[in-house]
JSON list of C-alpha atoms and ligand atoms in Angstrom, two decimals:
[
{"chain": "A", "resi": 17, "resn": "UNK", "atom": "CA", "xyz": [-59.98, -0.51, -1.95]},
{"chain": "A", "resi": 18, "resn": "UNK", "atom": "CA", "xyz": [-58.09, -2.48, 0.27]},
{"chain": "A", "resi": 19, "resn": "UNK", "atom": "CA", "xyz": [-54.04, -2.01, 0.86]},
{"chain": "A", "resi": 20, "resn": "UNK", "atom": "CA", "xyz": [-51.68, -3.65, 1.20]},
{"chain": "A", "resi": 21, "resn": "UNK", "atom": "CA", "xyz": [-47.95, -2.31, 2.31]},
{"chain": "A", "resi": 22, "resn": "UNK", "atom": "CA", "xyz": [-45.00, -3.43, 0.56]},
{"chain": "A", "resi": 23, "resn": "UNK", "atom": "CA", "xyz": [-40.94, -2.73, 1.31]},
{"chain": "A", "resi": 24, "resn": "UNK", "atom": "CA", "xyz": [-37.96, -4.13, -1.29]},
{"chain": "A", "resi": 25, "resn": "UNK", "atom": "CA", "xyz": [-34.61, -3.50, -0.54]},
{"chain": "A", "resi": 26, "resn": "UNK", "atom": "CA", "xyz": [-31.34, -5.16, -1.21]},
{"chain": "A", "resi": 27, "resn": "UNK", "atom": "CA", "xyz": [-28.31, -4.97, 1.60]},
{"chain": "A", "resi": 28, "resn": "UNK", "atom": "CA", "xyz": [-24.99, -6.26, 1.90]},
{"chain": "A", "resi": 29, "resn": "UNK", "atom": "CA", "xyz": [-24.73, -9.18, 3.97]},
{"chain": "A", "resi": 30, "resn": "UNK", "atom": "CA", "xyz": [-22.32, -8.98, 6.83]},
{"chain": "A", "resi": 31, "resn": "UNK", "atom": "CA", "xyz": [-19.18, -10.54, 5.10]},
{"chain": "A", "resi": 32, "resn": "UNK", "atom": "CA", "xyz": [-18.59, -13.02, 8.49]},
{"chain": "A", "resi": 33, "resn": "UNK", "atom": "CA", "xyz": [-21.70, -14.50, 8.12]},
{"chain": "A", "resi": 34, "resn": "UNK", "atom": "CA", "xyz": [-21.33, -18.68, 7.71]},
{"chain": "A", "resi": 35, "resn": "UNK", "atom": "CA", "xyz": [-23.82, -20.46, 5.36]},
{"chain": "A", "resi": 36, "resn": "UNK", "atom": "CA", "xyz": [-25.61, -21.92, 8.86]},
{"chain": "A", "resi": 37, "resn": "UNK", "atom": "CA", "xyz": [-26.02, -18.20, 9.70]},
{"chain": "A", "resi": 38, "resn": "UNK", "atom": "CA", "xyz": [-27.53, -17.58, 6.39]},
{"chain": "A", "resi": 39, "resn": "UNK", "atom": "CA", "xyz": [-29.75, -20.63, 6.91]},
{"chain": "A", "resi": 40, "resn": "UNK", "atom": "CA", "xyz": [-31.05, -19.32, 10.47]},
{"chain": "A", "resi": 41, "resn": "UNK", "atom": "CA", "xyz": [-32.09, -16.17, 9.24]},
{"chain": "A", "resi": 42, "resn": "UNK", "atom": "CA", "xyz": [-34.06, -17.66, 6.16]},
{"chain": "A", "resi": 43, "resn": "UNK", "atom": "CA", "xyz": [-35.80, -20.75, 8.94]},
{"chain": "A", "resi": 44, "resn": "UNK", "atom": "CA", "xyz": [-36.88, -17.57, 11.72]},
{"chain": "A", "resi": 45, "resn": "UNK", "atom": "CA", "xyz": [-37.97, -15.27, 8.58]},
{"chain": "A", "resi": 46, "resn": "UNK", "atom": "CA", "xyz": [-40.13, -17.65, 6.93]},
{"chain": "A", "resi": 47, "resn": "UNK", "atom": "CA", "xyz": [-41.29, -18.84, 10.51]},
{"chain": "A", "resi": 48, "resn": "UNK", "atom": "CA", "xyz": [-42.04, -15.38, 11.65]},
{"chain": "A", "resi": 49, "resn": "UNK", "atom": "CA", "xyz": [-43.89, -14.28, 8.27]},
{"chain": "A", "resi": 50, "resn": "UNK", "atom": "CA", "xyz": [-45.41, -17.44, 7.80]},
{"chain": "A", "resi": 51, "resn": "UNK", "atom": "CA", "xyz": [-47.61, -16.65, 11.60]},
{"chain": "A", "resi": 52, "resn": "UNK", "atom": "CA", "xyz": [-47.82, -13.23, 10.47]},
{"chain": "A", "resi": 53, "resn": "UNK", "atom": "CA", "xyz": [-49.49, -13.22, 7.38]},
{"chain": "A", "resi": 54, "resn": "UNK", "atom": "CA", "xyz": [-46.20, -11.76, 5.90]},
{"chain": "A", "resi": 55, "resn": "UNK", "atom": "CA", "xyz": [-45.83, -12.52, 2.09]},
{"chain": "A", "resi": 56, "resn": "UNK", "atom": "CA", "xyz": [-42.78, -12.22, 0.21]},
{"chain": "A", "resi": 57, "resn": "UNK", "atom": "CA", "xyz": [-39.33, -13.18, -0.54]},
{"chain": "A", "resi": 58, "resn": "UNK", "atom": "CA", "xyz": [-35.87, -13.28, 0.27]},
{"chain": "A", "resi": 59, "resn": "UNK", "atom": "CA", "xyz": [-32.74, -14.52, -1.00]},
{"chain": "A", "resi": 60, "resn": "UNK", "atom": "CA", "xyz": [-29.29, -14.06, -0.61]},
{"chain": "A", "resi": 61, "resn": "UNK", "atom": "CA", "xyz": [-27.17, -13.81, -3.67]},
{"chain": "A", "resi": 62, "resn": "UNK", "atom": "CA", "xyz": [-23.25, -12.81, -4.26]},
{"chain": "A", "resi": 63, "resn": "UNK", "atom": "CA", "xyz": [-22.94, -10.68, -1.09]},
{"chain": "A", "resi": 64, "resn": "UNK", "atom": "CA", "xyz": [-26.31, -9.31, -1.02]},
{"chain": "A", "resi": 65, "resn": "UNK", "atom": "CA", "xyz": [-29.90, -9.98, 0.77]},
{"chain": "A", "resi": 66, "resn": "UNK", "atom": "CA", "xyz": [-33.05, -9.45, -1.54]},
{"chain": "A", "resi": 67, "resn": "UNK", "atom": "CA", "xyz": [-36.12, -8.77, 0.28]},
{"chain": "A", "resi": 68, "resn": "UNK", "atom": "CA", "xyz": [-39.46, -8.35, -0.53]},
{"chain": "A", "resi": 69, "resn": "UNK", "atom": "CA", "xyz": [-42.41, -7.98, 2.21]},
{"chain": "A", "resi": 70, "resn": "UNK", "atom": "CA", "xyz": [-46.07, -7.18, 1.62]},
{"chain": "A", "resi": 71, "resn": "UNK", "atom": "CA", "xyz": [-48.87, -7.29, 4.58]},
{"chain": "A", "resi": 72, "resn": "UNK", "atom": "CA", "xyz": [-50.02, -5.17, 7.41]},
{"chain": "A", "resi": 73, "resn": "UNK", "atom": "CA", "xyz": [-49.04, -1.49, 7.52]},
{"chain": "A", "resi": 74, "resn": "UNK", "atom": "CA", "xyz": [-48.14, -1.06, 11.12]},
{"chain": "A", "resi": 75, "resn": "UNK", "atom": "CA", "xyz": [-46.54, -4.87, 10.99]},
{"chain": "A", "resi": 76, "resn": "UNK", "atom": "CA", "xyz": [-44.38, -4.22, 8.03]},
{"chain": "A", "resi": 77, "resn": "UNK", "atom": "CA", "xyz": [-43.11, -1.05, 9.31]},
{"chain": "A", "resi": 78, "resn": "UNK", "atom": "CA", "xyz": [-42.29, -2.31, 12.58]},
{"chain": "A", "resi": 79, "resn": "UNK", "atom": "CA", "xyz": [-40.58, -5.37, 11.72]},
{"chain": "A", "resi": 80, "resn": "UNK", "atom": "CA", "xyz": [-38.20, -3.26, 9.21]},
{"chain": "A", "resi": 81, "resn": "UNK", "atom": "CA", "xyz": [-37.72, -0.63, 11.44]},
{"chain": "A", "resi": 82, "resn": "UNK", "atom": "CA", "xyz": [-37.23, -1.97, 14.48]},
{"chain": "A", "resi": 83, "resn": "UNK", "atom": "CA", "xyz": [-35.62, -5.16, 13.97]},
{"chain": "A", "resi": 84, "resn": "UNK", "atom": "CA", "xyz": [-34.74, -5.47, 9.93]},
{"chain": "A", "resi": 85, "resn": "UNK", "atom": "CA", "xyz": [-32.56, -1.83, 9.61]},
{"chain": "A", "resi": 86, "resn": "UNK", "atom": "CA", "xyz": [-30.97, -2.46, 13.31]},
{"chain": "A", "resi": 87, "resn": "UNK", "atom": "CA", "xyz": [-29.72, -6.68, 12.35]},
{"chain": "A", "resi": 88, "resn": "UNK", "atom": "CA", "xyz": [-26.01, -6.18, 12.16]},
{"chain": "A", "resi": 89, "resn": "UNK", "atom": "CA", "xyz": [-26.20, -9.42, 10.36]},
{"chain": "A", "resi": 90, "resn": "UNK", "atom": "CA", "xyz": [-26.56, -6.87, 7.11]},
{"chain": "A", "resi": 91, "resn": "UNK", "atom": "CA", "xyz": [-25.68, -3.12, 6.25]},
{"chain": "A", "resi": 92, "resn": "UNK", "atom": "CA", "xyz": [-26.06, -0.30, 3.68]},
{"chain": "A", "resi": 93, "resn": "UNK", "atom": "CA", "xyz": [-29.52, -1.02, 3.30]},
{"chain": "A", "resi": 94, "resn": "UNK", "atom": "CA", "xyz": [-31.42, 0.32, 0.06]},
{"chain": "A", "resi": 95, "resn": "UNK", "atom": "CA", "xyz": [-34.92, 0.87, -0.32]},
{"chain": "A", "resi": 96, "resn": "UNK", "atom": "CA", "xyz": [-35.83, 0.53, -3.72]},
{"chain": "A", "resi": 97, "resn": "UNK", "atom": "CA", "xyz": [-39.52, 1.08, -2.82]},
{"chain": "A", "resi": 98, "resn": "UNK", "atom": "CA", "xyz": [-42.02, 1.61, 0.55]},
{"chain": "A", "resi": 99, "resn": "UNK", "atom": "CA", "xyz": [-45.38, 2.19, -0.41]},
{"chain": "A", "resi": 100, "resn": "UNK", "atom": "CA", "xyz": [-49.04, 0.77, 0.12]},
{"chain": "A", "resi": 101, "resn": "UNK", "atom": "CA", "xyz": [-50.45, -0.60, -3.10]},
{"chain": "A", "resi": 102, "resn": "UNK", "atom": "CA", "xyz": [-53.54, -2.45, -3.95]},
{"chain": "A", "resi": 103, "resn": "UNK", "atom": "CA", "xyz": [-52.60, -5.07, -6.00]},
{"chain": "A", "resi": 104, "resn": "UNK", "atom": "CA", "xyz": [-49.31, -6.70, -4.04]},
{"chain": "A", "resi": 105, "resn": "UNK", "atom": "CA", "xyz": [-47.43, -9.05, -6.11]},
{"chain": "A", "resi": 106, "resn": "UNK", "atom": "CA", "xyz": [-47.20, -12.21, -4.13]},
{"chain": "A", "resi": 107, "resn": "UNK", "atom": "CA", "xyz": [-50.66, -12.53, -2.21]},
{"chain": "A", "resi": 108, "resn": "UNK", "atom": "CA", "xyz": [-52.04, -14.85, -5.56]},
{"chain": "A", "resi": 109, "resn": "UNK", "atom": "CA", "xyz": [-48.57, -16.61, -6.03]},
{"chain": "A", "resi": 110, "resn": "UNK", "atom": "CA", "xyz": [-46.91, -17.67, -2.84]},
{"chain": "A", "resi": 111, "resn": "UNK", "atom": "CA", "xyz": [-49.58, -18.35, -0.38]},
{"chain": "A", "resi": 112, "resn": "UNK", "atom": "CA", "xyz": [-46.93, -17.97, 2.01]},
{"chain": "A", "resi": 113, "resn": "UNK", "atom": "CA", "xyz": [-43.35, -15.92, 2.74]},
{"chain": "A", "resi": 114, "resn": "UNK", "atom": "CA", "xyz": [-40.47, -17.73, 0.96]},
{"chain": "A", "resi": 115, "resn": "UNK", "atom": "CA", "xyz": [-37.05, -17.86, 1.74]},
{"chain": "A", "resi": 116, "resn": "UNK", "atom": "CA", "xyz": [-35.43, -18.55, -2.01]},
{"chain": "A", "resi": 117, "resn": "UNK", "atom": "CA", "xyz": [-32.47, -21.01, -1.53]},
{"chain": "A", "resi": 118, "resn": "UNK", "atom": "CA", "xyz": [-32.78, -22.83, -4.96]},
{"chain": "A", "resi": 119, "resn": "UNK", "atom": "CA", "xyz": [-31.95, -21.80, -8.47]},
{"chain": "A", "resi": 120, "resn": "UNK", "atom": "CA", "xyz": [-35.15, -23.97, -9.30]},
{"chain": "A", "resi": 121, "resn": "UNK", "atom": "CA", "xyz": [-36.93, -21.27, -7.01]},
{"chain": "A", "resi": 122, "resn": "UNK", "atom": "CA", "xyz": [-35.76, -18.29, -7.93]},
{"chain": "A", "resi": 123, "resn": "UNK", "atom": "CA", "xyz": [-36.60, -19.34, -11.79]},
{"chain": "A", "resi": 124, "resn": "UNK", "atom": "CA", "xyz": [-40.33, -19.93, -10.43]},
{"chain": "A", "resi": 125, "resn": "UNK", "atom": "CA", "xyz": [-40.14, -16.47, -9.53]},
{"chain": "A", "resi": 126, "resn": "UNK", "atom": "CA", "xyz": [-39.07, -14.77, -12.49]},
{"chain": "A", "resi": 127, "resn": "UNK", "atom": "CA", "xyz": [-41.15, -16.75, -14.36]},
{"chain": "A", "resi": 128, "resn": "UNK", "atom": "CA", "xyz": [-44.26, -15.97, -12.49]},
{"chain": "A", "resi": 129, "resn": "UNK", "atom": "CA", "xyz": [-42.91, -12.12, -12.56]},
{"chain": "A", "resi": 130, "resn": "UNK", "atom": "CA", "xyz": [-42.52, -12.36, -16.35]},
{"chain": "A", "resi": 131, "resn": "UNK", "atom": "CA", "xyz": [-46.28, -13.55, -16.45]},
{"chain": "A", "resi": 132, "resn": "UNK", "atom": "CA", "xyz": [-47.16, -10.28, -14.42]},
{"chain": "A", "resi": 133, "resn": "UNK", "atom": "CA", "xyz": [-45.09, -7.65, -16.70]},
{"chain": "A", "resi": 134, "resn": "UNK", "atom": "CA", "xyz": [-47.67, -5.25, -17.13]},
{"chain": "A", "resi": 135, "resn": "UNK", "atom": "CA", "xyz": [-47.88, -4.48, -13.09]},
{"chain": "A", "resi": 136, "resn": "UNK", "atom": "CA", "xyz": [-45.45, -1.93, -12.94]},
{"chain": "A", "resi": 137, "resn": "UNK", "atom": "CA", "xyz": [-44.13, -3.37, -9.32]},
{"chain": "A", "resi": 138, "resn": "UNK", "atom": "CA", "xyz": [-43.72, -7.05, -11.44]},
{"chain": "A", "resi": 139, "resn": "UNK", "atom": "CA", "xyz": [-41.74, -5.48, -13.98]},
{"chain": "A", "resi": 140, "resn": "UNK", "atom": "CA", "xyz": [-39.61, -3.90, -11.58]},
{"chain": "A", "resi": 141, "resn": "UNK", "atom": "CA", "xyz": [-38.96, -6.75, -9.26]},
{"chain": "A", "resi": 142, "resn": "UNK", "atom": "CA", "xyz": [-38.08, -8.70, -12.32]},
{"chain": "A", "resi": 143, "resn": "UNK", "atom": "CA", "xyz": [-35.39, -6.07, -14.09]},
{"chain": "A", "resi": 144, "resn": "UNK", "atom": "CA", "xyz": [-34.26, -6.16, -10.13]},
{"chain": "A", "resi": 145, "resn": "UNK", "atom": "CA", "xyz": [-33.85, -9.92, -9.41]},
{"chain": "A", "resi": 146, "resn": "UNK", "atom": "CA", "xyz": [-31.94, -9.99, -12.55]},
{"chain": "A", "resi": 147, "resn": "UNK", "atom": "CA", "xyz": [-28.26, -10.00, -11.99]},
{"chain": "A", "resi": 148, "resn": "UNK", "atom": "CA", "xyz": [-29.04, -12.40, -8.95]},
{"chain": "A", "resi": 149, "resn": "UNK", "atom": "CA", "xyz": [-27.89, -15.98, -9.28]},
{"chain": "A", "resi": 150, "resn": "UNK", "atom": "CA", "xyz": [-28.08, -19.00, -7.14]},
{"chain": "A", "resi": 151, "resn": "UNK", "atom": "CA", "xyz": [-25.47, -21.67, -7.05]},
{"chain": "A", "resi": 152, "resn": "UNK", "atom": "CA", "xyz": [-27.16, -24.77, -5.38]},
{"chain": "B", "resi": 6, "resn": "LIG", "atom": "C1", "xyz": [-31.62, -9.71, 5.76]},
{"chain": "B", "resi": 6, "resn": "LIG", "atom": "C2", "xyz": [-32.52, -9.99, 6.92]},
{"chain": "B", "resi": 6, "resn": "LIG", "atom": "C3", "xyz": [-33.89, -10.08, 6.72]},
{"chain": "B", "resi": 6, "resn": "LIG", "atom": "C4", "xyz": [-34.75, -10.37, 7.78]},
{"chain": "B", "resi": 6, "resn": "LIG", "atom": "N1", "xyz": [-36.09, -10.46, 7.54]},
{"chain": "B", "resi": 6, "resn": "LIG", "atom": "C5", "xyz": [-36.93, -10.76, 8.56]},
{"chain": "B", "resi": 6, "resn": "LIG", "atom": "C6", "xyz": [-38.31, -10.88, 8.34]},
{"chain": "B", "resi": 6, "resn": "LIG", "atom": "O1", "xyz": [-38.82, -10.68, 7.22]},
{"chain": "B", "resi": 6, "resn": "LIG", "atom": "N2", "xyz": [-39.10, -11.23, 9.40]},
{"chain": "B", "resi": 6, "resn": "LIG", "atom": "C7", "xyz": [-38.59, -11.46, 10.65]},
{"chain": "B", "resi": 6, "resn": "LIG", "atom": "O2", "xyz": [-39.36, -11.77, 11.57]},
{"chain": "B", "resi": 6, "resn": "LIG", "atom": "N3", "xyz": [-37.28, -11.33, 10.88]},
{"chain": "B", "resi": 6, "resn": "LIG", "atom": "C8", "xyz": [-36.43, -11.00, 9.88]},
{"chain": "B", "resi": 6, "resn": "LIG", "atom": "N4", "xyz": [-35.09, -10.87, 10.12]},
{"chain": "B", "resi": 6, "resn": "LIG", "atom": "C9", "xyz": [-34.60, -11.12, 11.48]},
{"chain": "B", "resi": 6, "resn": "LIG", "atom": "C10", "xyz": [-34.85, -9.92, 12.38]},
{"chain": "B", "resi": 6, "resn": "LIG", "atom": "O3", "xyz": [-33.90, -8.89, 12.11]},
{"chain": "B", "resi": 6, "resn": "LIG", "atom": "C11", "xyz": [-34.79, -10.33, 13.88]},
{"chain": "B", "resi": 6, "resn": "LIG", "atom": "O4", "xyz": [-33.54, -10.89, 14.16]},
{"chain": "B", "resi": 6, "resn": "LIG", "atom": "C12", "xyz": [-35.87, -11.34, 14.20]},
{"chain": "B", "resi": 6, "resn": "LIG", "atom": "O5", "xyz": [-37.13, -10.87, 13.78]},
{"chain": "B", "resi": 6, "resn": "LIG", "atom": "C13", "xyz": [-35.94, -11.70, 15.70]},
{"chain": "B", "resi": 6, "resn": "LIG", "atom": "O6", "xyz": [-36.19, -10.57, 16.42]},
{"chain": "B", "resi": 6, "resn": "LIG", "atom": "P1", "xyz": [-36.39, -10.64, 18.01]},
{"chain": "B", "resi": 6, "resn": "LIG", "atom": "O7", "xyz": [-35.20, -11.39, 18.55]},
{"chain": "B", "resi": 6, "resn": "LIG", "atom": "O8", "xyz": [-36.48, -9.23, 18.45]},
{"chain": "B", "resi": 6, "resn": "LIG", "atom": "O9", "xyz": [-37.68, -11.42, 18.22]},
{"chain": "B", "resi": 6, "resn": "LIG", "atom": "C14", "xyz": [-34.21, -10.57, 9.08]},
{"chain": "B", "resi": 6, "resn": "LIG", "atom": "C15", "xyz": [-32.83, -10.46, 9.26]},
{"chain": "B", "resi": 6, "resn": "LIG", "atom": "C16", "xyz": [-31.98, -10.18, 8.21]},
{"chain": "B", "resi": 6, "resn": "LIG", "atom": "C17", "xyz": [-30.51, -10.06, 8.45]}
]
């Protein structure tokens, strides 16, 4: 069956970052996904980035590791998982990468996660994304 690799991780953004800074990061992510076939999310939330990415293997892995885990625009990465899977959450929902700026958004999200509770990955992306709010 065909796989798909997938990394989540939360980080603490760097505390000097300015809400244009924010911005840029979300406009070259989705940009640089979007021609990649890179699906996913990420949002930034009380301090924190939320990321999740699904696609290629050797893409995935060398976009985190050689440019995600080395931005000092974040630190003190953690990996809550890194793994191929077969079913990735967000190649039926988003048909593309989404930056999630919006409270409207983010509710999409754990809505459509909610739907999905008995994937295992669903259900844990949904206990995760939790305690995250978005003021708009
Ligand atoms: C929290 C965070 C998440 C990021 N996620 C991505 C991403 O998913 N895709 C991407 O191309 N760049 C992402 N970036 C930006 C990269 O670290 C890097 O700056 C960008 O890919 C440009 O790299 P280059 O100048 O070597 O081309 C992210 C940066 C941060 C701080």
């Amino acid at each position: 069956m065909k796989q798909t690799h997938t990394i989540c991780y939360v980080s603490k953004a760097n505390p000097n970052l300015t809400i244009e800074e924010i911005n840029e990061i979300f406009k070259l992510t989705e940009e640089n996904n979007r021609l990649n076939h890179v699906r996913g999310i990420l949002l930034h939330s009380l301090g924190n980035f939320f990321q999740v990415l699904e696609g290629e293997e050797k893409y995935i892995e060398d976009l985190y590791e050689n440019k995600i885990l080395i931005d000092s625009r974040h630190s003190e990465v953690f990996e809550v998982y890194r793994r191929n899977v077969t079913k990735p959450v967000f190649q039926n929902y988003f048909s593309q990468f989404q930056a999630i700026t919006t409270s409207s958004q983010l509710d999409k999200v754990r809505k459509y996660l909610e739907l999905n509770k008995r994937d295992s990955i669903s259900e844990k992306l949904s206990r995760l994304l939790n305690p995250f709010i978005i003021w708009d």
